[in-house]
Coordinates of C-alpha atoms in Angstrom, one line a residue:
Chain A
X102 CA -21.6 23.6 -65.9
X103 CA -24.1 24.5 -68.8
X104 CA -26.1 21.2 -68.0
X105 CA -27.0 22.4 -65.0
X106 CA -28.9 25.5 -66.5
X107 CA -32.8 25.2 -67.6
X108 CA -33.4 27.3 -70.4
X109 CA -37.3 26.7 -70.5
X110 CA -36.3 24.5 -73.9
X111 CA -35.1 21.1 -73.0
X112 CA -36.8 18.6 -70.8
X113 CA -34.3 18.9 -67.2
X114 CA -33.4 14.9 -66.5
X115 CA -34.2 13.9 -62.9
X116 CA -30.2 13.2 -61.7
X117 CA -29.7 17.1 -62.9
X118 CA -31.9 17.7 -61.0
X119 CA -30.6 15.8 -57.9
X120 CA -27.3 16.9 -58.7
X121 CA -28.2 20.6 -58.6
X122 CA -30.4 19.7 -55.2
X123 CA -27.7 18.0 -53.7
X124 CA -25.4 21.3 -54.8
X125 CA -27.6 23.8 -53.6
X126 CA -28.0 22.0 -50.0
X127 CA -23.9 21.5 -49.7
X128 CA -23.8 25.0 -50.2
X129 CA -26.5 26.0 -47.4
X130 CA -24.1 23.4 -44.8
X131 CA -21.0 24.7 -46.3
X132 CA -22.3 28.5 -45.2
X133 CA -23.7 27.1 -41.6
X134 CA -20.4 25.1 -40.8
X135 CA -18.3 27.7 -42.2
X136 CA -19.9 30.4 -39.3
X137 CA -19.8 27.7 -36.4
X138 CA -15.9 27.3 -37.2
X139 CA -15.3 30.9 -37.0
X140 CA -17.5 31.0 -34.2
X141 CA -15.6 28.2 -32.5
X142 CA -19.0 27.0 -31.4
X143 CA -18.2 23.3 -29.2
X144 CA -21.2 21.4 -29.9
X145 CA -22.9 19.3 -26.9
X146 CA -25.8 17.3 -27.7
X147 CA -25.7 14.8 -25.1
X148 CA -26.8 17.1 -22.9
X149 CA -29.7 18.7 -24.8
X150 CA -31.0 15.2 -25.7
X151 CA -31.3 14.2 -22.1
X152 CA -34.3 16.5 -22.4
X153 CA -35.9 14.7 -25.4
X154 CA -39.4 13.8 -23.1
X155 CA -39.3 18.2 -23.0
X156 CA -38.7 18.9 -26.4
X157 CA -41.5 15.6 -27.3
X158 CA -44.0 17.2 -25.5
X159 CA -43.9 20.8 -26.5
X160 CA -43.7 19.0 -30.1
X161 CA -47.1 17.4 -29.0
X162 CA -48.4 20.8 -28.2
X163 CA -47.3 22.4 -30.8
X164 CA -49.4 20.0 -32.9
X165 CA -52.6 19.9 -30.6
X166 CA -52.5 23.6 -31.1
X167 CA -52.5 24.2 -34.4
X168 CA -55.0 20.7 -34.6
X169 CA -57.2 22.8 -33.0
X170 CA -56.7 25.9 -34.5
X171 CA -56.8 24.8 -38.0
X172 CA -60.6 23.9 -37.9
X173 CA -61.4 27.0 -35.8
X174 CA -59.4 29.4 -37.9
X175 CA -61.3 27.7 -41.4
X176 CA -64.5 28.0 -38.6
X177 CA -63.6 32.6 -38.1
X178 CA -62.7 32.7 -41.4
X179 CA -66.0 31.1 -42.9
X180 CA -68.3 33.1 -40.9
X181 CA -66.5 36.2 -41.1
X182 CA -66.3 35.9 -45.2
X183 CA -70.0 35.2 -45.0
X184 CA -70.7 38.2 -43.4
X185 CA -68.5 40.4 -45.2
X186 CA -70.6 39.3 -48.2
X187 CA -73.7 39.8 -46.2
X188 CA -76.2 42.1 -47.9
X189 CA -77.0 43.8 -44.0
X190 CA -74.7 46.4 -44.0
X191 CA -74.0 46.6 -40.4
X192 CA -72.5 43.2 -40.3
X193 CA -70.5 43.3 -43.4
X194 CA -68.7 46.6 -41.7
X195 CA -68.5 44.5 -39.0
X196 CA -66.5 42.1 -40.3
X197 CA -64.4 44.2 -42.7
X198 CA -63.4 46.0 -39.1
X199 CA -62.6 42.6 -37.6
X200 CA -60.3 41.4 -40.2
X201 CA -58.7 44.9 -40.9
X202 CA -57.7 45.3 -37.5
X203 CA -56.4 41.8 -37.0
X204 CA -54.4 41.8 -40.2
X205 CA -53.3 45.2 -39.5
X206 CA -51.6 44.2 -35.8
X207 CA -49.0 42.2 -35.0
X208 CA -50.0 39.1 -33.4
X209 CA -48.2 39.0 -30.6
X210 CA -49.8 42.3 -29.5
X211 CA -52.9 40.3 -29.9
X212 CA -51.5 38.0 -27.9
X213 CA -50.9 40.2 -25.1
X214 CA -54.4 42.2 -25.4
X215 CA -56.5 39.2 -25.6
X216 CA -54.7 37.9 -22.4
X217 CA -54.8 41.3 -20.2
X218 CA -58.7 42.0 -21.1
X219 CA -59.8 38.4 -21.1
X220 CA -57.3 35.9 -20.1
X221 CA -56.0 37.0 -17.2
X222 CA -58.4 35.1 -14.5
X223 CA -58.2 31.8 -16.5
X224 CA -57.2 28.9 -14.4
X225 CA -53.8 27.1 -16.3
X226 CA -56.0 24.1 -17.6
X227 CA -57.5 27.0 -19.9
X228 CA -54.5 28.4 -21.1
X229 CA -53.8 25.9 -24.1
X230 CA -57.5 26.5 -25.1
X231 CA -57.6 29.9 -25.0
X232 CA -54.4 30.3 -26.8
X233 CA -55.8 28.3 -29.5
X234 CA -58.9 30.8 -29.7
X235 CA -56.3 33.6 -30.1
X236 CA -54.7 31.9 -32.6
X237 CA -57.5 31.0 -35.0
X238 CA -59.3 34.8 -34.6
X239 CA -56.1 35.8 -36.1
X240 CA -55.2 33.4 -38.8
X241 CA -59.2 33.4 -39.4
X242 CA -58.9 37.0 -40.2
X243 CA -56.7 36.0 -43.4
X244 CA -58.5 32.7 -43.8
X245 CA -61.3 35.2 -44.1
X246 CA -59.6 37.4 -46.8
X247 CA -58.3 33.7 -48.7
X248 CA -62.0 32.6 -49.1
X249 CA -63.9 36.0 -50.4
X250 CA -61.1 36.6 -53.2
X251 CA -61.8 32.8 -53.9
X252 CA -65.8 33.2 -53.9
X253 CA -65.8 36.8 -55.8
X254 CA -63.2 35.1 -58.6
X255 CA -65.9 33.0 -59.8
X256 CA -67.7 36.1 -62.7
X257 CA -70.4 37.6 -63.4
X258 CA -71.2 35.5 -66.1
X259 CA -71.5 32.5 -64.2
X260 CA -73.5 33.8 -61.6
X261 CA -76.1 34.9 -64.4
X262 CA -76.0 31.2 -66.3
X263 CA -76.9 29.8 -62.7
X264 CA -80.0 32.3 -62.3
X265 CA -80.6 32.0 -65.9
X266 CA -81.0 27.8 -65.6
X267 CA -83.2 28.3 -62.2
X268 CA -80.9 27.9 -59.9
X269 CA -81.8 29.5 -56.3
X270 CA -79.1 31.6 -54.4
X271 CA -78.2 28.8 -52.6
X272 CA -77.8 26.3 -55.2
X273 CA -75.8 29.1 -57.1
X274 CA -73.4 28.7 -54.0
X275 CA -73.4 24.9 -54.0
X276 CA -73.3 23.7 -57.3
X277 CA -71.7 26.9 -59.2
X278 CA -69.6 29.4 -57.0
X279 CA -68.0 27.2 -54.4
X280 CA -66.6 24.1 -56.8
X281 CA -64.8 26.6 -58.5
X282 CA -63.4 29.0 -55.9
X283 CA -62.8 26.3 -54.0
X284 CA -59.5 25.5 -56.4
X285 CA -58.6 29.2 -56.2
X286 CA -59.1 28.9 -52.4
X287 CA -56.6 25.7 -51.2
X288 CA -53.5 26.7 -52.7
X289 CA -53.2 29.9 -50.5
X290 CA -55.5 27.9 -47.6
X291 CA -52.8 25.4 -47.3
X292 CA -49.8 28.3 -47.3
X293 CA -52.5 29.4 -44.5
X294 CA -52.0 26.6 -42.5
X295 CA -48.2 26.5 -42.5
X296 CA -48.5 30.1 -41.0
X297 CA -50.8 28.3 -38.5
X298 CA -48.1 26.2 -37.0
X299 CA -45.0 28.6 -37.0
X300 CA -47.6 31.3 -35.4
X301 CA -48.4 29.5 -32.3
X302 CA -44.6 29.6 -31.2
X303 CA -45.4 33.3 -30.1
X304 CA -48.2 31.3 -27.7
X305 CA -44.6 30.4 -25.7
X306 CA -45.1 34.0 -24.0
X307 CA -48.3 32.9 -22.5
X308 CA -46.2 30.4 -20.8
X309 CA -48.2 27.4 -23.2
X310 CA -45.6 24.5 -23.0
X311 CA -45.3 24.4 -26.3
X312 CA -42.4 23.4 -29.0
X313 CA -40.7 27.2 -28.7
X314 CA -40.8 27.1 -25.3
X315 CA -39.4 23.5 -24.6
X316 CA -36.3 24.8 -26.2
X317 CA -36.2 27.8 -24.4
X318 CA -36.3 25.8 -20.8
X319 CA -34.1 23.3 -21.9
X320 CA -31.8 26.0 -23.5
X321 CA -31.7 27.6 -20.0
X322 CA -31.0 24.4 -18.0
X323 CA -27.8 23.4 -20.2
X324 CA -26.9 26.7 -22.3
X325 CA -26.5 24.9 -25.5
X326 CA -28.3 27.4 -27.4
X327 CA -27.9 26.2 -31.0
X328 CA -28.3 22.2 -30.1
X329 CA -32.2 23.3 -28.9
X330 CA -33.0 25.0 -31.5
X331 CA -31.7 22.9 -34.1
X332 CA -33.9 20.8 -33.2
X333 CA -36.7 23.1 -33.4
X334 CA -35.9 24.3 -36.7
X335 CA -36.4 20.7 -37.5
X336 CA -39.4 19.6 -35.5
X337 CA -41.3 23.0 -37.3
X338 CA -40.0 21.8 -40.7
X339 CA -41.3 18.4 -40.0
X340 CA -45.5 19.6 -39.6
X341 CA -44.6 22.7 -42.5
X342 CA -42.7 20.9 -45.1
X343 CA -45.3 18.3 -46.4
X344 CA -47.8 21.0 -46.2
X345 CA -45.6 23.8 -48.3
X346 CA -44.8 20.4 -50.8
X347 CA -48.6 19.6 -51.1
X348 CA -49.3 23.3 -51.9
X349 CA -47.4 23.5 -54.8
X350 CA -48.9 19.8 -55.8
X351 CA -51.8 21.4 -56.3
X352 CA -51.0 24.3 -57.5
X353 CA -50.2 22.8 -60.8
X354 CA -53.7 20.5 -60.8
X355 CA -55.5 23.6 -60.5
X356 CA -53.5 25.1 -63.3
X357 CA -53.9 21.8 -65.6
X358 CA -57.8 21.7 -64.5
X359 CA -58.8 25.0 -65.8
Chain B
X975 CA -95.6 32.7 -79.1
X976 CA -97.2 35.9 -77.7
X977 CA -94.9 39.1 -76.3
X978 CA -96.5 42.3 -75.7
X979 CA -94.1 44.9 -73.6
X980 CA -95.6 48.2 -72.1
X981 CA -93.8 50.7 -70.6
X982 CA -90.7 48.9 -69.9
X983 CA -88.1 51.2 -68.1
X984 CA -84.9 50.5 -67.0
X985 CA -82.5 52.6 -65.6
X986 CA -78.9 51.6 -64.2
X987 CA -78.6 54.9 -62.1
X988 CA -78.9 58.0 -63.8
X989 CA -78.5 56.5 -67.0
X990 CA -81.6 55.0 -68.7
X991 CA -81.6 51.7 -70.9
X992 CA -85.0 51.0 -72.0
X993 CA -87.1 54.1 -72.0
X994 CA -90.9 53.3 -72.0
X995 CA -90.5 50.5 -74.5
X996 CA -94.2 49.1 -76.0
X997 CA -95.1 47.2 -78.1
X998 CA -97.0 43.9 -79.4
X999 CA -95.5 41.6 -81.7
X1000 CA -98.4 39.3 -82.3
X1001 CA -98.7 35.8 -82.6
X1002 CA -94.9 34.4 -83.9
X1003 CA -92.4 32.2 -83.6
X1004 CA -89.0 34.0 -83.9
X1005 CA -88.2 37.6 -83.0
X1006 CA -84.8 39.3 -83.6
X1007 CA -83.8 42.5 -82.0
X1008 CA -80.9 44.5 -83.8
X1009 CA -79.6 48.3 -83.2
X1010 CA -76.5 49.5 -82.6
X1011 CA -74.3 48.4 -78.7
X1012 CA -75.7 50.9 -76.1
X1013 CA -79.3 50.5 -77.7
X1014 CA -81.0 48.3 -75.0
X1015 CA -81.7 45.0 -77.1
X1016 CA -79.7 43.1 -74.7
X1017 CA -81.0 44.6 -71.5
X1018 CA -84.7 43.9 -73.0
X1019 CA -83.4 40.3 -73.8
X1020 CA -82.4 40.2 -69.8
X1021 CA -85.5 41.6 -68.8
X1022 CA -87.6 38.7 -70.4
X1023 CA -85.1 36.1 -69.5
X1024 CA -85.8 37.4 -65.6
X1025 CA -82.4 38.3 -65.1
X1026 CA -82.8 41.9 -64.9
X1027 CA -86.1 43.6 -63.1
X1028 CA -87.7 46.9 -64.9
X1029 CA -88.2 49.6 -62.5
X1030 CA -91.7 50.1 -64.6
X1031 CA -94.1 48.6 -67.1
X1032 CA -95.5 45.2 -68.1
X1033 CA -94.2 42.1 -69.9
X1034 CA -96.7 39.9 -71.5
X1035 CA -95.7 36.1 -72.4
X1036 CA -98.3 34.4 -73.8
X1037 CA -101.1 36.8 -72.2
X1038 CA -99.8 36.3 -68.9
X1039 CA -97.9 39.3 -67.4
X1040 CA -94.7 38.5 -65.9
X1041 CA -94.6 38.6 -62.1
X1042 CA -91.4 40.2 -60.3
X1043 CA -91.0 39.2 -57.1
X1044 CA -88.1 36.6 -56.3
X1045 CA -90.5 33.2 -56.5
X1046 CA -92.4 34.0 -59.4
X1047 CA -89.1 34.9 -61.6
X1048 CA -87.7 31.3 -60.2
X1049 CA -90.4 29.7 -61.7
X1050 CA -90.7 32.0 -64.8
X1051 CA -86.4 31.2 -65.2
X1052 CA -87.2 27.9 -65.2
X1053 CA -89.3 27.9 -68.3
X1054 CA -87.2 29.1 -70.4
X1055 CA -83.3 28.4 -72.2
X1056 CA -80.9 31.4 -72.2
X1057 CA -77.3 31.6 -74.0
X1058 CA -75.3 34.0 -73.7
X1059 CA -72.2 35.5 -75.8
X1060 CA -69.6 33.3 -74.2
X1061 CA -68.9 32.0 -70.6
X1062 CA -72.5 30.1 -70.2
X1063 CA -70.7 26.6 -69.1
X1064 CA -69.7 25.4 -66.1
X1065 CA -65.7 25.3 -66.3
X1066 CA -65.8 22.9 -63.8
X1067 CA -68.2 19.9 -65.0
X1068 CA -68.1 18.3 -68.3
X1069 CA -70.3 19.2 -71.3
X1070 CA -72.3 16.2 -69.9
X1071 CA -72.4 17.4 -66.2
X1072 CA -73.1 21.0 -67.4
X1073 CA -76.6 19.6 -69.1
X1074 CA -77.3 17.2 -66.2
X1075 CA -77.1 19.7 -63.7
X1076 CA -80.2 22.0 -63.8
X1077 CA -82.4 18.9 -65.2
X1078 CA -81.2 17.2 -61.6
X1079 CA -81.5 20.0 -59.6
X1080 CA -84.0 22.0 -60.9
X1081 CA -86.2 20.4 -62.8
X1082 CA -86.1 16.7 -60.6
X1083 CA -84.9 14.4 -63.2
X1084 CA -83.4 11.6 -61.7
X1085 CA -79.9 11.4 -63.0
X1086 CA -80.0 8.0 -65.4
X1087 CA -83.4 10.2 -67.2
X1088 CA -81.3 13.4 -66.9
X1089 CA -78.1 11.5 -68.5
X1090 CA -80.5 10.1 -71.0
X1091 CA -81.6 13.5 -71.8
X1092 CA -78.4 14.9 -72.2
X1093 CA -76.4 12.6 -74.1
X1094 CA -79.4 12.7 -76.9
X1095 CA -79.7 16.1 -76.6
X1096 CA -75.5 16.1 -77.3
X1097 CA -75.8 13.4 -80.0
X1098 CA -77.9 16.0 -81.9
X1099 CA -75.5 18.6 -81.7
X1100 CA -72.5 16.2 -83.1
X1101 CA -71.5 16.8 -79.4
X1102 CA -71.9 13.1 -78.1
X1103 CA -67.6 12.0 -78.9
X1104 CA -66.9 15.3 -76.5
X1105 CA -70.1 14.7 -73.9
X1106 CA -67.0 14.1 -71.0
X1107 CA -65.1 16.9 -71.7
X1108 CA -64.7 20.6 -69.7
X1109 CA -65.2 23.5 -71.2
X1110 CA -61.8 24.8 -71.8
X1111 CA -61.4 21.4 -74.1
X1112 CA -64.3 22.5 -76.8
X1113 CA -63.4 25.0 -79.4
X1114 CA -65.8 28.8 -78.8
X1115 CA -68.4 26.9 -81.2
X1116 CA -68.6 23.7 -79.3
X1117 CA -68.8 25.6 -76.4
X1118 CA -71.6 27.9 -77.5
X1119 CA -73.8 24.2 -79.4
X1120 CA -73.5 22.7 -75.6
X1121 CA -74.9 25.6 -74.4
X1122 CA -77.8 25.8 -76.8
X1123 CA -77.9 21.6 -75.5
X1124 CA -78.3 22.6 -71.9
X1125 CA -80.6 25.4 -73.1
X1126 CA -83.0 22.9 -75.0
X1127 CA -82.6 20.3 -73.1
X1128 CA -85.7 21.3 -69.9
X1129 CA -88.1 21.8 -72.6
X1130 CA -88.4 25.4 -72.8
X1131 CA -91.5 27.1 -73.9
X1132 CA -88.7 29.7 -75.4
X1133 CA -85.5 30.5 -76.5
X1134 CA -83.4 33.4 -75.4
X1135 CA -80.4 34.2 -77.4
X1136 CA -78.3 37.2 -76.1
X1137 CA -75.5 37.9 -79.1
X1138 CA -74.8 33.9 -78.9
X1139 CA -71.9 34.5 -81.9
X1140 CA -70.2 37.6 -81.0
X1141 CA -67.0 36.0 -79.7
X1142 CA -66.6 33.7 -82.5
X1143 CA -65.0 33.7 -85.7
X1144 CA -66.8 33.3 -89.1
X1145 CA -66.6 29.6 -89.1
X1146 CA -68.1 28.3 -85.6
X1147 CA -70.5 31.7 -85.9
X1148 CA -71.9 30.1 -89.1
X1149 CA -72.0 26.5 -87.0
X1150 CA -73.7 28.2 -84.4
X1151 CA -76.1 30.1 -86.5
X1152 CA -76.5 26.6 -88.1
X1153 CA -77.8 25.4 -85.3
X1154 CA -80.5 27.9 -84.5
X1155 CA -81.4 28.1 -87.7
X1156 CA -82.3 24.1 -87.6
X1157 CA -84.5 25.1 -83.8
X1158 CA -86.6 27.7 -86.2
X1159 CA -87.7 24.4 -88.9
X1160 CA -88.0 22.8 -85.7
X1161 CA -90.8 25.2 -84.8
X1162 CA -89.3 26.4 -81.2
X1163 CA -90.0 30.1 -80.5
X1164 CA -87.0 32.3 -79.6
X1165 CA -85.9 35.8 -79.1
X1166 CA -82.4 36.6 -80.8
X1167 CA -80.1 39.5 -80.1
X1168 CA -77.5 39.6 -83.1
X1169 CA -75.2 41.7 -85.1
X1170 CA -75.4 39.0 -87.8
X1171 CA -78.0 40.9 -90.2
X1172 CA -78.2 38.5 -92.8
X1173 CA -79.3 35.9 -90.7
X1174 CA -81.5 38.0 -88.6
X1175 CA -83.4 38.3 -91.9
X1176 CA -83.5 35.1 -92.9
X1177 CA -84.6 33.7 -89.8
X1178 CA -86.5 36.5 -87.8
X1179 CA -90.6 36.4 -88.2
X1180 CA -90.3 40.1 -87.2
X1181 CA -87.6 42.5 -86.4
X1182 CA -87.3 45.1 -83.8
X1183 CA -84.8 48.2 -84.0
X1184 CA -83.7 49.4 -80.6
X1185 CA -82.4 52.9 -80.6
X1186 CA -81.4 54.6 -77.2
X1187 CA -83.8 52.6 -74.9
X1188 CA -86.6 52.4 -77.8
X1189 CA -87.9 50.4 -80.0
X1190 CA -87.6 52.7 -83.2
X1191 CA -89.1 50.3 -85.4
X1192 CA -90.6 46.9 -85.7
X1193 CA -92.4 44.4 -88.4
X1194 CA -91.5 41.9 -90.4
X1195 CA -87.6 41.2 -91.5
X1196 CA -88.4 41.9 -95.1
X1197 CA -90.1 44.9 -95.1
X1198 CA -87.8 46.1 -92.5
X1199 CA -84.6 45.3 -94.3
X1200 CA -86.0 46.5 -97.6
X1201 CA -87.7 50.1 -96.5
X1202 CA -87.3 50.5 -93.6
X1203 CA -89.2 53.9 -92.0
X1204 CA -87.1 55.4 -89.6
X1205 CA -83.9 57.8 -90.6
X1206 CA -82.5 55.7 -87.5
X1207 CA -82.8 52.6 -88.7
X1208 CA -81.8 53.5 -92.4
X1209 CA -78.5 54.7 -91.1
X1210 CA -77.8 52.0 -89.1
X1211 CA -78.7 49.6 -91.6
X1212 CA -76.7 51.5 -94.4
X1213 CA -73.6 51.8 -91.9
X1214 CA -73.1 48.1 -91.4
X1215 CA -74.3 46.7 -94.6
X1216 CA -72.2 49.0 -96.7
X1217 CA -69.3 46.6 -96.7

């Protein structure tokens, strides 16, 4: 068993690795079967996959939403980071109100206020965009908070070699502040982003076809509540996955960089 | 060059860093300010550097009183080379980059003159073998010679130097001195901030003691090392030379 330990001294060969992977994931299905057994769960996918054009589509959606609300969310949380940085007092308050409130609420409240003040009189065809708006004021709120630790990270001291050189504010920002926050700035972006896509699941209770709610309909047309959201688990994994790997990817350029 | 100061105030809310400093140093090429931390030296240095406004008085350059408003200190910044104690690179471009930069962008080099520039202005410095590396690849005395490159390299009428050793150890602080010592034969004007007093006196044309916002005493670095007038100035100077 001791080769399986890393004690920070030796280099860990890559079949150790594997090896302990491999372990590690046995013992996750070991657990899983293990509760099904006792369970005496009967397993019935046929069924469940007769809806695969269902659970493809709210997939779909599930990706056009978060599509859309990536850019908007990077959009809310730009603007509202500017502003918070704003010398005109008003507007920085502003925004510090916006993005306290919104971090401090659940979103699905959110959810539901937006919709009752707002929502309410939108025609269907709306319903996908304006879940996507509610989405991305939300996650933009944190997006917000993401980019102005990133910006005020970058010191003092470089801000005064910029002025010293001639730079103008602006070139301050463009050649100075943002190159290097922008490092501090993706790791925790791209966590961001993962957040995007699990979030807009809670979009199911404005009755948005999306991926959630796919495997609730089908889930009530053939009662096999584990086959649907199986799947799920794995359609969600699919989009987070390569962004969560891709985090920590450059997580460690960052580190080596600086 | 030319620095006359009258009146110079600066307060950072209640508490007051310069404190109607005058005075007019004449016509010279090097000027050193020394006093004990807390005295203002650096703050003055900031001041003429356009990094810090006064909230009263004049500063002369030359005969030309500096203007504060926001365009005029752009212009005025642009004139001149400022290092700092540490941190004055750009962790994110290479000693090459970190020269290009403000001969690109501010002073509208195209970039084969501005690399031009640079790498000779590197060469110099014994810096050329490390012109592609970052920042956190130079030792604190590499560091501190590319900044004096990127200083030097726009041409500037003069040379700020805010405590440019004070985070280095004996060796690269003597490298570094080294190095501004070989501007002074050069015949560049430049204002010094240091603790280093033996070079201060070697190097300065005159000497100005700042003592709680003041300048206590001034004149040239012999006389001043070797009587100088003030009981301020004897006791600091007897504090840190005694060892």
């Amino acid at each position: 068993m001791a080769f399986l330990f890393d004690d920070g001294r030796r280099s860990v060969s890559g079949t150790t690795r594997a090896l302990s992977f491999a372990l590690a994931l046995a013992l996750f299905a070991g657990v899983c079967s293990g509760a099904f057994y006792f369970l005496s769960y009967q397993w019935a996918w046929r069924p469940v996959l007769g809806y695969w054009r269902l659970f493809w589509e709210g997939w779909l959606a599930t990706l056009g939403l978060a599509g859309l609300a990536l850019p908007l969310s990077c959009l809310v949380g730009l603007v509202s980071a500017a502003a918070r940085r704003s010398g005109f007092l008003p507007l920085s308050y502003a925004a510090r109100i916006f993005v306290e409130i919104t971090r401090g609420t659940p979103l699905l409240v959110q959810i539901y206020i937006y919709w009752y003040v707002f929502g309410q009189n939108l025609s269907r065809d709306y319903r996908f965009l304006a879940g996507a708006l509610v989405l991305s004021l939300f996650e933009g709120a944190y997006i917000s908070e993401i980019i102005r630790a990133g910006i005020e990270s970058v010191g003092r001291s470089q801000w005064d070699s910029g002025r010293a050189i001639g730079f103008t504010r602006p070139q301050i920002y463009r050649h100075v502040v943002f190159p290097q926050a922008i490092r501090r700035i993706l790791p925790p972006l791209a966590g961001q982003f993962a957040s995007i896509i699990k979030d807009s699941s809670l979009l199911s209770v404005l009755g948005i076809s999306e991926f959630t709610l796919a495997a609730g309909q089908v889930n009530s047309f053939t009662f096999a509540v584990f086959e649907s959201y199986v799947l799920v688990t794995v359609g969600y994994l699919v989009l987070t996955l390569p962004i969560l790997l891709w985090t920590q990817s450059i997580e460690k350029h960052s580190r080596f960089e600086t | 060059m030319r620095l006359t100061l009258d009146g110079v105030t600066k307060n950072y809310g209640e508490h007051r860093v310069l404190d109607r400093v005058s005075a007019d140093f004449g016509e010279l090429r090097s000027l050193v300010f020394i006093g004990p931390s807390g005295g203002g030296k650096s703050t003055l240095l900031r001041v003429l550097a356009g990094l810090e406004i006064p909230d009263s008085g004049t500063v002369s350059l030359d005969g030309q009183a500096i203007d504060f408003s926001d365009e005029a200190l752009l212009r005025h910044r642009k004139g001149l080379g400022v290092v700092f104690q540490a941190y004055n690179l750009f962790p994110h471009l290479s000693a090459l980059g970190n020269i290009t930069l403000p001969l690109v962008k501010v002073h509208g080099k195209s970039r084969e003159e501005a690399e031009h520039i640079a790498m000779e202005t590197l060469g110099r410095f014994q810096l050329a073998a490390h012109a592609h590396k970052k920042p956190a690849e130079l030792s604190g005395g590499q560091q501190q010679r590319a900044a004096i490159a990127r200083a030097i390299a726009v041409k500037p009428r003069v040379l700020l130097f805010d405590e440019p050793t004070s985070a280095l150890d004996p060796e690269m602080t003597s490298e570094v001195l080294a190095v501004i010592e070989e501007l002074k034969e050069e015949g560049r004007d430049f204002v010094l901030v240091t603790h280093e007093m033996g070079f201060a006196r070697h190097v300065a044309d005159r000497i100005a003691f700042l003592y709680e916002g003041r300048i206590a005493e001034q004149g040239p670095a012999e006389a001043l090392f070797s009587s100088p007038q003030t009981p301020e100035c004897r006791d600091f100077l007897a504090r840190i030379l005694r060892y």
